GROMACS .gro file of C-alpha atoms in nm:
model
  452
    1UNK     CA    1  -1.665   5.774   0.075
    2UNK     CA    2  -1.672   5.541  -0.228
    3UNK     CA    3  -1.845   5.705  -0.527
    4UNK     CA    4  -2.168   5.478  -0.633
    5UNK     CA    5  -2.206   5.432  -1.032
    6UNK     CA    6  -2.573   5.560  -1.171
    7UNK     CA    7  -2.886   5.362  -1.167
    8UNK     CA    8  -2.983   5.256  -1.516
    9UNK     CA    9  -3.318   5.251  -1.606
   10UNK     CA   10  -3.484   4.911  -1.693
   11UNK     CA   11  -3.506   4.932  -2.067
   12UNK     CA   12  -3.147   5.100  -2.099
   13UNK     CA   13  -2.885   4.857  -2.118
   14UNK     CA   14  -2.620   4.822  -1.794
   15UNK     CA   15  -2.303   5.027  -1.836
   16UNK     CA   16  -1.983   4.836  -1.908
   17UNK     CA   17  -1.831   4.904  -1.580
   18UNK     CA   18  -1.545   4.799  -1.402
   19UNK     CA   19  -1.704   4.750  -1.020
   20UNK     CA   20  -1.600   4.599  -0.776
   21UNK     CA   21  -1.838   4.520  -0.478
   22UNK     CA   22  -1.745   4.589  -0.117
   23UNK     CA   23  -1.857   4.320   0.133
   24UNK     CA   24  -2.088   4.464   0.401
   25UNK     CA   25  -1.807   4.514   0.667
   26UNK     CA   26  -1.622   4.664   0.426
   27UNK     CA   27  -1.924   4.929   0.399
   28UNK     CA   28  -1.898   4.980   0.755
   29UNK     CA   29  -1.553   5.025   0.806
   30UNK     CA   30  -1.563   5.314   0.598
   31UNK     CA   31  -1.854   5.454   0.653
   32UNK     CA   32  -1.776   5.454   1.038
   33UNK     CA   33  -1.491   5.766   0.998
   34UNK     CA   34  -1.722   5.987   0.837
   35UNK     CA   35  -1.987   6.199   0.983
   36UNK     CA   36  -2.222   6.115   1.281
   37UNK     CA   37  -2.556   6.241   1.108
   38UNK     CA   38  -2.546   5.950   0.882
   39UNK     CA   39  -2.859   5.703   0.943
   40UNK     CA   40  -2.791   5.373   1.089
   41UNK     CA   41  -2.895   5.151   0.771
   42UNK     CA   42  -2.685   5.370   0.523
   43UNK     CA   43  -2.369   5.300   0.738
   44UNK     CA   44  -2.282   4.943   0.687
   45UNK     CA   45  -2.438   4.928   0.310
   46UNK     CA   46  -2.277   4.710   0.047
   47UNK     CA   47  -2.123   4.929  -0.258
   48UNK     CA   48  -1.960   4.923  -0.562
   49UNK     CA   49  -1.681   5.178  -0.690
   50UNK     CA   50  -1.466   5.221  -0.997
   51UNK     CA   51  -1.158   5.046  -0.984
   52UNK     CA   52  -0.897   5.026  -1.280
   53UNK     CA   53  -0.993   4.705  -1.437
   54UNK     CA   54  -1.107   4.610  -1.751
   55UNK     CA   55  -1.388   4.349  -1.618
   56UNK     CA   56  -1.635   4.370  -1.357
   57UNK     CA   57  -1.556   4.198  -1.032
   58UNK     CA   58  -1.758   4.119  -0.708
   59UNK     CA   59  -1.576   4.079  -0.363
   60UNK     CA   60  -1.809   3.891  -0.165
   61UNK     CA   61  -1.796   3.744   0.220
   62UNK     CA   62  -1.800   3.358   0.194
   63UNK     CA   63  -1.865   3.178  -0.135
   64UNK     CA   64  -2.251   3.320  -0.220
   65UNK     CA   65  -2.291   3.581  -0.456
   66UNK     CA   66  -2.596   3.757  -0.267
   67UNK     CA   67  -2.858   3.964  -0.472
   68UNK     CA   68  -2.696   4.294  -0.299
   69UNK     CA   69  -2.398   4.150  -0.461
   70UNK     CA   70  -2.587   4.143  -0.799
   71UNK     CA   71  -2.764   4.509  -0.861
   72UNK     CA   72  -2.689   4.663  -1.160
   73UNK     CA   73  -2.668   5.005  -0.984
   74UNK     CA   74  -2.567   4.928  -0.660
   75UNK     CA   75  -2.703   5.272  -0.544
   76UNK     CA   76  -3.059   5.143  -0.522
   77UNK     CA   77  -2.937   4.951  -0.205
   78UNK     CA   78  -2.920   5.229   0.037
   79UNK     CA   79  -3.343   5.220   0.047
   80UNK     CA   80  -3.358   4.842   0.016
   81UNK     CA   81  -3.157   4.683   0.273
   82UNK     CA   82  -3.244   4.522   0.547
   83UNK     CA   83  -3.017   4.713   0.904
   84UNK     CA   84  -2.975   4.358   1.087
   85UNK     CA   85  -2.812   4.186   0.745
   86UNK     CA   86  -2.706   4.460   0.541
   87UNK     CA   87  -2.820   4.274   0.259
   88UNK     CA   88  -3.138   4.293   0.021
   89UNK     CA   89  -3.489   4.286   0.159
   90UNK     CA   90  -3.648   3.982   0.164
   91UNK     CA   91  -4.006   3.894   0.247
   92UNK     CA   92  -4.036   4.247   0.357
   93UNK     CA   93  -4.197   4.372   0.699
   94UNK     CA   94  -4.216   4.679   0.896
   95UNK     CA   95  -4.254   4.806   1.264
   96UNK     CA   96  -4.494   5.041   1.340
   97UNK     CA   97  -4.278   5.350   1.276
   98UNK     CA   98  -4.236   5.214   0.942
   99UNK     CA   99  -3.842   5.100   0.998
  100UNK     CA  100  -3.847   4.756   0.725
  101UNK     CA  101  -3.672   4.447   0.773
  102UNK     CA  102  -3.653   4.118   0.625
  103UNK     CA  103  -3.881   3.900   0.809
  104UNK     CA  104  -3.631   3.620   0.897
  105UNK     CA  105  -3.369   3.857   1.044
  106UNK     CA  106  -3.638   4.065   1.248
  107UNK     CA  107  -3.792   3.709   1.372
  108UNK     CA  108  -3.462   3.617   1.492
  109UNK     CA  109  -3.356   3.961   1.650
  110UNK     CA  110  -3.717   3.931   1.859
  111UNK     CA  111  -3.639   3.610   2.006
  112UNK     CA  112  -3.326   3.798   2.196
  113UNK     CA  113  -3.499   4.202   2.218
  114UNK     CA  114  -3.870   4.265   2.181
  115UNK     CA  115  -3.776   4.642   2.060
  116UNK     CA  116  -3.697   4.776   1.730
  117UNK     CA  117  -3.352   4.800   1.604
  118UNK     CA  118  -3.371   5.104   1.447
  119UNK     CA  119  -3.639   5.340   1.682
  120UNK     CA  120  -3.627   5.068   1.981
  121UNK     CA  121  -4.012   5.100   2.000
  122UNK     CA  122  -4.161   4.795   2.163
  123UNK     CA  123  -4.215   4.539   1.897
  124UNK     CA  124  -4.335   4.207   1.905
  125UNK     CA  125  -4.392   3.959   1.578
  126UNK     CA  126  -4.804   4.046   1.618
  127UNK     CA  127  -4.691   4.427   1.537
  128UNK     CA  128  -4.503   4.348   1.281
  129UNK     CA  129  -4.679   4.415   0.900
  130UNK     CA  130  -4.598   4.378   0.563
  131UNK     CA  131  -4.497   4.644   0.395
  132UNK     CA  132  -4.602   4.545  -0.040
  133UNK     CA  133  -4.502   4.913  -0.196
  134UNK     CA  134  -4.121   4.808  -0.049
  135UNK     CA  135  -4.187   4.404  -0.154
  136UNK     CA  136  -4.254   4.510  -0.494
  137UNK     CA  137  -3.946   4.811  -0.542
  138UNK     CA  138  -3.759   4.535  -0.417
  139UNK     CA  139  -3.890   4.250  -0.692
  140UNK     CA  140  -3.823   4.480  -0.966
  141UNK     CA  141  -3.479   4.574  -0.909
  142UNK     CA  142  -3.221   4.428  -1.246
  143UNK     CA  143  -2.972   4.234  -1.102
  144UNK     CA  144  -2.693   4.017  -1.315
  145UNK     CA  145  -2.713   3.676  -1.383
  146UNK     CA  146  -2.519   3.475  -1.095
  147UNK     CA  147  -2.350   3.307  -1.391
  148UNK     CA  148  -2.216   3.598  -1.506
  149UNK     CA  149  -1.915   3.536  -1.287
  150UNK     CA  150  -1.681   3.301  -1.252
  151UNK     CA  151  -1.461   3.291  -0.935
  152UNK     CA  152  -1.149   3.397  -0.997
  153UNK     CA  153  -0.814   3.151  -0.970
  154UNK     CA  154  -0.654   3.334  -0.702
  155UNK     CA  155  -0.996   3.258  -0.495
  156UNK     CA  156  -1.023   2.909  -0.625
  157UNK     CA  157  -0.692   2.870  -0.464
  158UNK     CA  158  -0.750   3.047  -0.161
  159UNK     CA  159  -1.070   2.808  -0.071
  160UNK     CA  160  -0.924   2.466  -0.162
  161UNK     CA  161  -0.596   2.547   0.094
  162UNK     CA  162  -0.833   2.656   0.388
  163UNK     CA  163  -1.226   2.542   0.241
  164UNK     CA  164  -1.538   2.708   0.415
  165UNK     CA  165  -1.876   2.534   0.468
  166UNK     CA  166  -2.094   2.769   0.223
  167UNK     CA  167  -2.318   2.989   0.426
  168UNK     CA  168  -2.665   3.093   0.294
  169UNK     CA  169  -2.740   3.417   0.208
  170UNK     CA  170  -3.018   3.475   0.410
  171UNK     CA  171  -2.796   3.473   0.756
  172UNK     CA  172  -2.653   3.760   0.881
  173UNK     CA  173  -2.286   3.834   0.907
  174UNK     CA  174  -2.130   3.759   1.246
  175UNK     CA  175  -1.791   3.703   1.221
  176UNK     CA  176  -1.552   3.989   1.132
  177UNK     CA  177  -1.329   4.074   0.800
  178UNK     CA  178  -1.066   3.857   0.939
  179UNK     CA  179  -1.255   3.554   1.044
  180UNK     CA  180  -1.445   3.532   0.636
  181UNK     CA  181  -1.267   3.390   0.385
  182UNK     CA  182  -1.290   3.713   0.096
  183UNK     CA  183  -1.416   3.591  -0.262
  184UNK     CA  184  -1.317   3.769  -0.572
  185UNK     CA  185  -1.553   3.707  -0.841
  186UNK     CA  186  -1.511   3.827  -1.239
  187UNK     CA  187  -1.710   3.853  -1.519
  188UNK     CA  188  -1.718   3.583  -1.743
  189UNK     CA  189  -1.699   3.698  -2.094
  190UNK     CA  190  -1.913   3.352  -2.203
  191UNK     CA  191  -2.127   3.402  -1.935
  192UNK     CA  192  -2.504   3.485  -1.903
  193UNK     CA  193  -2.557   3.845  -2.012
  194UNK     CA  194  -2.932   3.855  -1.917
  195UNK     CA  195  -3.076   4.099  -1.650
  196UNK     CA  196  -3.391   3.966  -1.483
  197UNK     CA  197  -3.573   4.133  -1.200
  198UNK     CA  198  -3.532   4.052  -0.859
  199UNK     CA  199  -3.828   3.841  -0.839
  200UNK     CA  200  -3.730   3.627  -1.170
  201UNK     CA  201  -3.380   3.517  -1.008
  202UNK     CA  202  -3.470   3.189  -0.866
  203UNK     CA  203  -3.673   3.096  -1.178
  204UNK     CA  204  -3.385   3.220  -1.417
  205UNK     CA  205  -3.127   3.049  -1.183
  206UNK     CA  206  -3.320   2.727  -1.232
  207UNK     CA  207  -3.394   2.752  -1.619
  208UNK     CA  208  -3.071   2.911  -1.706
  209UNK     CA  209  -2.881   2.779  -1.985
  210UNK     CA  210  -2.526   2.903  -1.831
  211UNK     CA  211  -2.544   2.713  -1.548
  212UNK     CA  212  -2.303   2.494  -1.434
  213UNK     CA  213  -2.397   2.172  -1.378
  214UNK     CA  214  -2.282   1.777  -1.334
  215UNK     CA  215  -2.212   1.609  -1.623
  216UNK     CA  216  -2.470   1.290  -1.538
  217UNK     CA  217  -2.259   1.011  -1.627
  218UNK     CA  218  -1.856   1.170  -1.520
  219UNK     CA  219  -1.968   1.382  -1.186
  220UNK     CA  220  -1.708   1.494  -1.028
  221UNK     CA  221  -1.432   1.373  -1.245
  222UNK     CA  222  -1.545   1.558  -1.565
  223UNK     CA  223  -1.614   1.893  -1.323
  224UNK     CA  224  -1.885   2.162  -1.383
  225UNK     CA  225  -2.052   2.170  -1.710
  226UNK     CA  226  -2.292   2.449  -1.841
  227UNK     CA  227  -2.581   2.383  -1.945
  228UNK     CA  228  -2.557   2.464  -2.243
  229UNK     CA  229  -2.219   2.299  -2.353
  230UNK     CA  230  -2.352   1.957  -2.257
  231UNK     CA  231  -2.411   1.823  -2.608
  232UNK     CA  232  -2.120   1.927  -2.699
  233UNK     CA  233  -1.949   1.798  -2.382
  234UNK     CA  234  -2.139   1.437  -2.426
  235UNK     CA  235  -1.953   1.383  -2.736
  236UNK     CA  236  -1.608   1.367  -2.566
  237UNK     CA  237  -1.705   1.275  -2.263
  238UNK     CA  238  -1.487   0.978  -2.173
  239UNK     CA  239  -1.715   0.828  -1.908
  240UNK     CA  240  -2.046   0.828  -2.118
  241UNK     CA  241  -2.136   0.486  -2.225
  242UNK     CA  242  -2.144   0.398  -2.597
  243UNK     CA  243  -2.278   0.164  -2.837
  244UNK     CA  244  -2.029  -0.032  -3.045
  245UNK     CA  245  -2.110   0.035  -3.388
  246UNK     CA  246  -2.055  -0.320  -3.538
  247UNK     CA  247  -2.177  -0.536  -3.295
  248UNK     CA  248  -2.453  -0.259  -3.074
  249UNK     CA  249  -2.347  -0.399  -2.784
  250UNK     CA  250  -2.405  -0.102  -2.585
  251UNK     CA  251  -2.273   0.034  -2.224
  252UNK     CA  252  -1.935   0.069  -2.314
  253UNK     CA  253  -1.665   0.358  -2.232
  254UNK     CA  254  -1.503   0.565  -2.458
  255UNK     CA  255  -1.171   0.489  -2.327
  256UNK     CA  256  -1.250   0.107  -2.353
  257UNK     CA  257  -1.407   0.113  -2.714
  258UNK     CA  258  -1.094   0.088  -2.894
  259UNK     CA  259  -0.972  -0.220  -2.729
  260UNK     CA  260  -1.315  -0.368  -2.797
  261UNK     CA  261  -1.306  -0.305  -3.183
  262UNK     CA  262  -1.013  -0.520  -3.171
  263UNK     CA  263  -1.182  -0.772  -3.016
  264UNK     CA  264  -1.527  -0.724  -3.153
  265UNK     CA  265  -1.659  -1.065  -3.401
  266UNK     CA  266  -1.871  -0.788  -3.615
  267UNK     CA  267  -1.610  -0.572  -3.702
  268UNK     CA  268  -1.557  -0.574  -4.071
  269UNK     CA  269  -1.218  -0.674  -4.192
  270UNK     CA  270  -0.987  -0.805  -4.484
  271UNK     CA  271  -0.867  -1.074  -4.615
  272UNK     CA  272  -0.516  -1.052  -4.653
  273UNK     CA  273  -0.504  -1.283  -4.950
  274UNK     CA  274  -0.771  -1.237  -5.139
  275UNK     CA  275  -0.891  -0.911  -4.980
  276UNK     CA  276  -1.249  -0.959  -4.981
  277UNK     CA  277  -1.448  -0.821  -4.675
  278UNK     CA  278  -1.552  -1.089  -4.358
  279UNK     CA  279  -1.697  -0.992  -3.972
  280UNK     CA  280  -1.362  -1.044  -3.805
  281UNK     CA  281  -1.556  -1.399  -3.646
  282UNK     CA  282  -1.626  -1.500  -4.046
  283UNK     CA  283  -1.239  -1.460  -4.120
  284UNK     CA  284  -1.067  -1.813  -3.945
  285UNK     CA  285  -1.344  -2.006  -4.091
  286UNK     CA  286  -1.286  -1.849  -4.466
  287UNK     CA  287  -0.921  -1.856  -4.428
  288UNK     CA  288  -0.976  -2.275  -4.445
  289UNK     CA  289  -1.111  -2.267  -4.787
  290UNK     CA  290  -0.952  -1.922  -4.945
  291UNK     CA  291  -0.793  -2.028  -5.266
  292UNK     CA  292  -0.512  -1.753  -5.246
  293UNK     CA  293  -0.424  -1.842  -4.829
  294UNK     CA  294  -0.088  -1.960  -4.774
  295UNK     CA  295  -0.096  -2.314  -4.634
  296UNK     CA  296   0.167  -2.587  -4.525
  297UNK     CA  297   0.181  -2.898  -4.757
  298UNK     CA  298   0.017  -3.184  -4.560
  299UNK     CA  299   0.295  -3.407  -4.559
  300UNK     CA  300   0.483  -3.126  -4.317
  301UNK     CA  301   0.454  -3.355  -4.014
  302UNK     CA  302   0.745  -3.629  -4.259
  303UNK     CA  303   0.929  -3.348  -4.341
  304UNK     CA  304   0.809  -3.198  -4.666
  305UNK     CA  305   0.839  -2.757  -4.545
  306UNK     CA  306   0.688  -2.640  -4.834
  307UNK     CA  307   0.419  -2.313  -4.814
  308UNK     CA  308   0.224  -2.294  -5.085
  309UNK     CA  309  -0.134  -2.071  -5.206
  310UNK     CA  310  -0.418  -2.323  -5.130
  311UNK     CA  311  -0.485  -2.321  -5.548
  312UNK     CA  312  -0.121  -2.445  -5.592
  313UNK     CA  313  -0.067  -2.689  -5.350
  314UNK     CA  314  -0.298  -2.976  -5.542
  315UNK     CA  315   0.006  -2.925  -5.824
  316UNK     CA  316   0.282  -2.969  -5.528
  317UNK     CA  317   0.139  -3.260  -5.396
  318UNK     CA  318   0.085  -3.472  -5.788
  319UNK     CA  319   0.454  -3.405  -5.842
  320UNK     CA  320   0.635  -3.510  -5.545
  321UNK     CA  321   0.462  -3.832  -5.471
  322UNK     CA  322   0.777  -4.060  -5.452
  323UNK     CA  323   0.969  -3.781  -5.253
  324UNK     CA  324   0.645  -3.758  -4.995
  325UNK     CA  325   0.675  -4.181  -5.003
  326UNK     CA  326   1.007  -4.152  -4.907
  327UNK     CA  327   0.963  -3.878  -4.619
  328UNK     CA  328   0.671  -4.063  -4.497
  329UNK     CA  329   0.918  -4.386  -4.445
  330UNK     CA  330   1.180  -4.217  -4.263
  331UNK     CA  331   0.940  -4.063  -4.054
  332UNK     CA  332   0.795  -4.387  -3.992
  333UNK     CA  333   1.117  -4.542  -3.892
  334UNK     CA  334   1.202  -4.269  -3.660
  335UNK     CA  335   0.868  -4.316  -3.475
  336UNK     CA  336   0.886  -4.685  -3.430
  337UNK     CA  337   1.257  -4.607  -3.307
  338UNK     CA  338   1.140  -4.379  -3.068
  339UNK     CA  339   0.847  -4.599  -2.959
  340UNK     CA  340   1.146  -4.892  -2.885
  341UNK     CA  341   1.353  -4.677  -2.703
  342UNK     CA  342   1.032  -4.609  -2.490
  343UNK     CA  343   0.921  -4.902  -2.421
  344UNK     CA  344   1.306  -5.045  -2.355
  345UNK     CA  345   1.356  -4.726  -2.080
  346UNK     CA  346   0.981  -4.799  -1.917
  347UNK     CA  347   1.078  -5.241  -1.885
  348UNK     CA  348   1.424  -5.092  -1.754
  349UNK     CA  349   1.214  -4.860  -1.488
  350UNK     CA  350   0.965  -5.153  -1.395
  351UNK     CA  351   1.279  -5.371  -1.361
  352UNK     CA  352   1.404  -5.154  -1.071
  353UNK     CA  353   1.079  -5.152  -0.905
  354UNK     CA  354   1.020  -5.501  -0.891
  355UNK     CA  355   1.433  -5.522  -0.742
  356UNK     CA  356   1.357  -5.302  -0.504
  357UNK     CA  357   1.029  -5.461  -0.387
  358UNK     CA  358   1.167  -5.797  -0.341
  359UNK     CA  359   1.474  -5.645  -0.141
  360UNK     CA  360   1.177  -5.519   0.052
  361UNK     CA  361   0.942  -5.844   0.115
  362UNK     CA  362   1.306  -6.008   0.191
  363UNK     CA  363   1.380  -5.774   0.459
  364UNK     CA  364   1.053  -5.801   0.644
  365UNK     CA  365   1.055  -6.150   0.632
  366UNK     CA  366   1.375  -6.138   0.835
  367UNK     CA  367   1.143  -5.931   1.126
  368UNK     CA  368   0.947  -6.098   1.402
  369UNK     CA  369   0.785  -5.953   1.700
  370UNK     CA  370   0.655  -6.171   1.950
  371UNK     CA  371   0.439  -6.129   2.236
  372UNK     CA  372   0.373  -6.280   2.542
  373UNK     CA  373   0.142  -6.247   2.770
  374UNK     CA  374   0.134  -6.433   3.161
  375UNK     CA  375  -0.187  -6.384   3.288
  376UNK     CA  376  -0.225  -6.372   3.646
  377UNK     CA  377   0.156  -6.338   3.713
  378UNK     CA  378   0.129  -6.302   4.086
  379UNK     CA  379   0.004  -6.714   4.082
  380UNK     CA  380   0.275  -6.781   3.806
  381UNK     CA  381   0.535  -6.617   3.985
  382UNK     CA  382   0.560  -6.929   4.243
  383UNK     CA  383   0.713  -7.159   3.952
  384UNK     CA  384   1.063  -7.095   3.892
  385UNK     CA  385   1.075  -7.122   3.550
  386UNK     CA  386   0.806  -7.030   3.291
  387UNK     CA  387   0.848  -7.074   2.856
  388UNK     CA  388   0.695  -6.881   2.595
  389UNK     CA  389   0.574  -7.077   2.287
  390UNK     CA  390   0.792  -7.112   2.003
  391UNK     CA  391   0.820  -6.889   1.693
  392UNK     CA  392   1.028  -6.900   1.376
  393UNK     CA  393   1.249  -6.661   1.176
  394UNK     CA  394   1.568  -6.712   0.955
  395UNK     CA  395   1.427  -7.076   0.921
  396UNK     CA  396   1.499  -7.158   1.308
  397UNK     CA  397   1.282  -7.173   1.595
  398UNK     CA  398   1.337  -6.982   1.892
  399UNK     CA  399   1.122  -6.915   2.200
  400UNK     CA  400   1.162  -6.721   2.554
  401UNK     CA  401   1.255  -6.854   2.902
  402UNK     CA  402   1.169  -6.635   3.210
  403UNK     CA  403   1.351  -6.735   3.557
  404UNK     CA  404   1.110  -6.626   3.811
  405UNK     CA  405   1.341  -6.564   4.100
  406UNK     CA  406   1.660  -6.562   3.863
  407UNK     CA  407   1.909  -6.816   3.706
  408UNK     CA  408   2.136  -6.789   3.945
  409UNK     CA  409   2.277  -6.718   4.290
  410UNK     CA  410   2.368  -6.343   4.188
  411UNK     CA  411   2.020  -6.265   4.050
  412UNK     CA  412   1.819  -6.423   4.302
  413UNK     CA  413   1.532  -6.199   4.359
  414UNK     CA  414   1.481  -6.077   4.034
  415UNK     CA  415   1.308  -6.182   3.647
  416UNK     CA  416   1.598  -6.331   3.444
  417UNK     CA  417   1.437  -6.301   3.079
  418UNK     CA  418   1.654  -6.471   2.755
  419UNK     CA  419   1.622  -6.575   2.415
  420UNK     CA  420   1.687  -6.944   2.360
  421UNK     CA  421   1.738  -7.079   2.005
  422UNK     CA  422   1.536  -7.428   2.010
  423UNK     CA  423   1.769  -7.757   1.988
  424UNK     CA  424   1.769  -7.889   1.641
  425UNK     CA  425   2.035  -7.975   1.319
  426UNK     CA  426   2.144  -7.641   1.231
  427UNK     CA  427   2.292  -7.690   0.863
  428UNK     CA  428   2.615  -7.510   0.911
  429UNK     CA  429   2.439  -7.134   0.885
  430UNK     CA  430   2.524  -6.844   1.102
  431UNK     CA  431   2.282  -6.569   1.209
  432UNK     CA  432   2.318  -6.294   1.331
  433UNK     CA  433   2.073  -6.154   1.557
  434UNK     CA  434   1.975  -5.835   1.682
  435UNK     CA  435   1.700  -5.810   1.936
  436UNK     CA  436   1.510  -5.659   2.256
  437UNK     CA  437   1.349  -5.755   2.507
  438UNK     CA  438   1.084  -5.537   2.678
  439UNK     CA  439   0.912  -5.611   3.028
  440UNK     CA  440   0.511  -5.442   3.096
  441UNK     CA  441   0.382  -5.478   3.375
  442UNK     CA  442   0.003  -5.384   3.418
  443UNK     CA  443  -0.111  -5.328   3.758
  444UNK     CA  444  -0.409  -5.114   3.833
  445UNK     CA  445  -0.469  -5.013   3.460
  446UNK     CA  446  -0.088  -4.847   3.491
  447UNK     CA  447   0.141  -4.967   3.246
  448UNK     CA  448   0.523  -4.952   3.301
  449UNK     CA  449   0.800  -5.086   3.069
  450UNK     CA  450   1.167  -5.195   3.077
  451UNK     CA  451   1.336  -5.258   2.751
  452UNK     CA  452   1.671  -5.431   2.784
   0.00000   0.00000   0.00000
């Protein structure tokens, strides 16, 4: 059987051990080959041995690190732990033979077997008492600081290829070795190094300045940050919002506050000319009047491409009057030039338009489309020949004849329609025409149509 490292005493300090602590099947495992007069709780305790490493590590069942887990001398659980969870006693009660459990466990056991576990005495949750002398050895046992430990990689690794839901400490093991995911925990040479009493964990858990914790304005993507180390963690943090120091606009990233100070109006900056100091929004409007800026002359647009200081240019301008004169002409004379050759190419443009539209009006004018309509055509029908009115185009008039029973012996029994050109003095002009004729006949709201 594993050999258990001594119990310190409170005021001693811990040894520097290298432990490692066996998970509570572990326990049983072992303790299962050796000899039948061992008592039922003692057989499936958590323990820590010596093992040939430098720090101390914790091998725990799941991702908790349970107060067993945590004892200084890991001896003292053999009379403190509970026979349903193997773990720590917790809100401590007792049967009436005195066998203690932790209340929750016992509660739960009773709802499947109103006997005890350990003497099998009938036991129901009114015979069940607290039991203070055990409450309190329990409450003063030194246990490490949770954050004393850091899982190791190898773990870390483990867990994020096949993750587990975390299970609470206060529910028993059910599953066996192989269906738990085993946890290797080390200690943390930056970790907590307090010892606190049993009953001071949840308070020194909560107020504890090596705990890991959320940075408030990264979460998740700057990862766990102690306590402690957030200060120093806010002042690199890249997703806490700062204030611009020129311009206080505040609310802005750390990754983004460089491009800003580019941009910013307030920032201070210098005048490459005369290198006096403007806010970057001062600098356009200074650079207009700075006596040492580089400016064009003014009579650039005719030609002149000097670049002269501001101070110097006065000079430039008094001695090359006649020069700019001349500059200014030819530039002149270019422009009126260009405005000629403009106007000429838009009157050549409107030109065309106007062609084109009179080729246009000429063409439709050359278009007719007559219609005509013989009401009541069944009454009509009876004369044998019926005339439209007459209608002009190409300067002639023209009008339609329609042969009720045809023109002739071969289309007797059928509409002979033609165009007839109206007798007049036709002034030695030929036409050409090209035209259709199209029959409609409405009867009964029904249109039909014959175009010849």
């Amino acid at each position: 059987s594993p050999s258990l490292s001594p119990s310190p005493s409170p005021s001693s300090p811990p040894p520097s051990p290298s432990l490692t602590s066996l998970p509570p099947s572990s326990a049983t495992s072992s303790s299962s080959s050796s000899s039948s007069s061992s008592s039922p709780s003692s057989s499936t305790l958590s323990v820590r041995k010596h093992v040939s490493r430098k720090k101390l590590t914790i091998e725990s069942q799941g991702i908790d690190l349970t107060p067993d887990l945590l004892l200084v001398s890991s001896s003292e659980i053999e009379e403190v732990s509970c026979s349903i969870c193997f773990q720590l006693l917790n809100d401590v009660v007792q049967c009436p033979n005195g066998h203690m459990f932790c209340r929750n466990c016992i509660e739960k056991h009773l709802e499947v077997k109103e006997n005890c576990p350990e003497c099998r005495c009938v036991l129901s949750a009114q015979l069940l008492s607290r039991c203070l002398f055990a409450q309190k050895h329990v409450d003063s046992l030194l246990l490490y600081c949770p954050y004393r430990f850091v899982m190791t990689q190898e773990s870390i690794d483990s867990l994020a290829s096949a993750p587990l839901s975390p299970t609470p400490s206060s529910t028993p093991p059910s599953s066996s070795l192989s269906e738990l995911e085993t946890v290797y925990w080390e200690e943390d040479e930056e970790g907590c190094q307090d010892h606190i009493r049993r009953y001071q964990l949840e308070d020194h858990q909560r107020d504890c300045i090596f705990r890991p914790t959320l940075c408030p304005y990264g979460k998740e993507k700057c990862g766990k940050v102690r306590v402690k180390d957030l200060s120093a963690h806010y002042t690199r943090c890249n997703y806490r919002p700062v204030t611009c120091p020129s311009c206080d606009s505040p609310g802005i990233l750390p990754a983004l506050l460089q491009q800003h100070l580019l941009e910013c109006s307030k920032v201070m900056t210098n005048c490459e000319f005369c290198g006096l100091n403007f806010q970057r929004g001062e600098l356009q409007l200074h650079l207009k009047t700075c006596e040492k800026s580089t400016v064009c002359c003014p009579f650039s647009s005719s030609g002149c491409d000097i670049r002269l200081p501001r101070l110097e240019m006065e000079e430039h301008i008094q001695s090359q009057v006649m020069k700019h004169m001349l500059m200014m002409q030819n530039s002149y004379q270019r422009v009126i030039e260009d405005m000629r050759k403009e106007i000429q190419t838009s009157l050549e443009a409107k030109d065309k338009v106007i062609q084109e539209l009179e080729e246009q009006v000429a063409s439709l004018s050359n278009v007719a489309h007559v219609e005509w309509k013989i009401e009541k055509f069944a009454t009509e029908r009876k004369t044998p020949y019926l005339q439209s009115r007459t209608f002009s185009f190409f300067d002639m008039n023209w009008f339609l004849g329609l042969f009720t029973n045809g023109d002739n012996e071969k289309s007797k029994g059928f509409l002979s329609l033609f165009l007839f050109l109206e007798p007049g003095p036709v002034l030695n002009k030929s036409v050409s025409v090209e035209y259709t004729l199209t029959l409609e006949n409405e009867e009964n709201y029904k249109r039909k149509k014959k175009t010849f």
